[in-house]
Amino acid sequence: MTFNELNISAPILRALENKQYKTPTPIQEQAIPPALNGRDILGIAQTGTGKTAAFAIPIIQQLDEAPVRKRGIKALILTPTRELAIQIDEGFRDYGRYTKLRHTVVYGGVNQRPQVDKLRQGVDILVATPGRLLDLINQKYIRLDMVEHFVLDEADRMLDMGFIHDIKRLLPLLPIEKQTLFFSATMPLTIARLSGSILKDPVKVHVIPEASVAEQIAQHLYFVEKQQKSDLLVSLLKNELNKSVLVFSRTKHGADRIARILTQKGIDCEAIHGNKSQGARQRALSNFKARRTRVIVATDIAARGIDIANLEMVINYDMPDVAETYVHRIGRTGRAGQSGTALTFCSRDEQMMVRSIQRLTGTKLNAISA
Ligand code: AMP
C-alpha cells in the first residue's frame, strides 16, 4: 500500500516525501480513507503507531479542499499533555506545509500572551490541552462554534489525568454537526461509554490487539523487596506442589540464579534462555510438557516458543519492561477456558509498571502483602 492509493492530495504527498515516509502505517491505512470521507473514527492505538498523521492528514486535506470561508477554528485537537500538544502541532506544520492553513497550539504552565497573539492572527487548526483551552474560552479569546473536525486524542490518559469534567464542559461548546476522531490506547468501559456518547456511527480502527486478559486468569500482585523475592518464590512453589509453573526473569543471568536457588531448595526446575543450546532448551521443554519438571524459569525471548496447554500458573519474578509483555506472559495460562493464576512480584523500583499494566488492561491488580 502506498500513500497514493489512499487518495491523499498532492500538497500532502509532497510533504510526506519531504519526511521520507515510504508507506503508510497500519493505522494510517485504515483510518485515512474513511476519515477523508467525513466518517467518525474510533481508533484504538498508542503513540508511536503513526496516529498523528492518521488524523492530521484527513483534516488538512478536507480543510484545504473546502471552499474559502471566514477564518476561524475549523479543527480542534484535544490532547492531555503539553509534550503531545507540541508534537501534534509540529505534525500539522509538517503535513500542511504546502497548504495555506494556519495552525497553533495552546497549553498551560506558560504565559498565555504569545498564544493569544497567535490566536488573534487567525488560525484554522488549534491543538490544545483542556485546561488552557477552557481558560482562553472563558476570556473570549477562543470560540469553537466554527469547528468542523474534532479530535480527542489519548482519551484514556485524559481520564487518568482527571480531565473528564473539562471535556464534559467543552463538548457542548462544539457544533453538533462535525466530524469526530476519537483515539485511545485502551478501551475500558468508561472510555467505551464516552466514545459511544460522542461518536456517530464510527469506523472502528484497531492496530494492536486489545489488551484483554482472559477472565479466568486470577491476577495477584505481591509488593516485595528485591532481596525477598527468592524466598517468596520458594514458599509459593512449596504450596503449589503439583502445578506446572512458568517463572519469568528479565535476564538470562537472573533465570540461572533463580533456577539454582530453587534446585537448592529441592524444587525441580530448569532454566531456558538464549545462552542454552537448542538441544538443552528442547529437552527442558519436553520435560516440562510431560510434567517431569514442574517449574521452568525463562526469559521473555526464550518463552516465545513455549506453548503448553495446561500451564496452571505464571509468575512474574521480575516486572516486564513494557506493559504489553505482561499481557503476553500471563496469556500463557488460562488457555482454552481453563483457569489460571498469574502472580507478579513488584519491588519498589518496579512500581511504575503497575500503573502502566493497569492502564493497558483496564483492570486493577489485586495486591497481596508478602
Ligand atoms: P505518532 O504515533 O503519531 O506519534 O508517530 C510516531 C512516529 O512515526 C513519529 O515520529 C512520526 O514522524 C513517524 N511516522 C508517522 N507515520 C509514518 C510513516 N508512514 N512512515 C514512517 N514514519 C512515520
mmCIF file of C-alpha atoms and ligand atoms in Angstrom, residues 3 19-25 28 46-53 87 95, ligand 1:
data_model
loop_
_atom_site.group_PDB
_atom_site.id
_atom_site.type_symbol
_atom_site.label_atom_id
_atom_site.label_comp_id
_atom_site.label_asym_id
_atom_site.label_seq_id
_atom_site.Cartn_x
_atom_site.Cartn_y
_atom_site.Cartn_z
ATOM 1 C CA PHE A 3 0.123 6.938 0.248
ATOM 2 C CA LYS A 19 9.596 13.462 5.591
ATOM 3 C CA GLN A 20 10.730 10.394 3.667
ATOM 4 C CA TYR A 21 7.807 8.309 4.755
ATOM 5 C CA LYS A 22 7.627 5.468 2.236
ATOM 6 C CA THR A 23 4.443 3.647 3.161
ATOM 7 C CA PRO A 24 1.516 4.331 5.465
ATOM 8 C CA THR A 25 1.438 2.651 8.875
ATOM 9 C CA GLN A 28 -2.959 5.374 8.584
ATOM 10 C CA GLN A 46 -0.951 4.100 21.044
ATOM 11 C CA THR A 47 1.586 6.810 20.432
ATOM 12 C CA GLY A 48 4.247 5.517 18.089
ATOM 13 C CA THR A 49 1.796 3.935 15.660
ATOM 14 C CA GLY A 50 1.671 6.986 13.389
ATOM 15 C CA LYS A 51 -1.728 8.099 14.642
ATOM 16 C CA THR A 52 -0.926 11.811 14.472
ATOM 17 C CA ALA A 53 -0.664 11.633 10.685
ATOM 18 C CA GLN A 87 4.287 17.216 18.802
ATOM 19 C CA TYR A 95 1.978 17.702 6.776
HETATM 20 P P1 AMP B 1 2.845 9.048 16.294
HETATM 21 O O1 AMP B 1 2.248 7.728 16.669
HETATM 22 O O2 AMP B 1 1.912 9.892 15.538
HETATM 23 O O3 AMP B 1 3.443 9.746 17.485
HETATM 24 O O4 AMP B 1 4.048 8.770 15.254
HETATM 25 C C1 AMP B 1 5.175 8.029 15.620
HETATM 26 C C2 AMP B 1 6.406 8.352 14.761
HETATM 27 O O5 AMP B 1 6.311 7.735 13.495
HETATM 28 C C3 AMP B 1 6.614 9.817 14.509
HETATM 29 O O6 AMP B 1 7.975 10.101 14.735
HETATM 30 C C4 AMP B 1 6.246 10.017 13.056
HETATM 31 O O7 AMP B 1 7.020 11.041 12.488
HETATM 32 C C5 AMP B 1 6.588 8.668 12.454
HETATM 33 N N1 AMP B 1 5.737 8.287 11.304
HETATM 34 C C6 AMP B 1 4.409 8.518 11.183
HETATM 35 N N2 AMP B 1 3.933 7.981 10.041
HETATM 36 C C7 AMP B 1 4.977 7.391 9.418
HETATM 37 C C8 AMP B 1 5.125 6.657 8.198
HETATM 38 N N3 AMP B 1 4.092 6.431 7.391
HETATM 39 N N4 AMP B 1 6.359 6.193 7.873
HETATM 40 C C9 AMP B 1 7.404 6.418 8.700
HETATM 41 N N5 AMP B 1 7.333 7.092 9.869
HETATM 42 C C10 AMP B 1 6.131 7.579 10.240
#
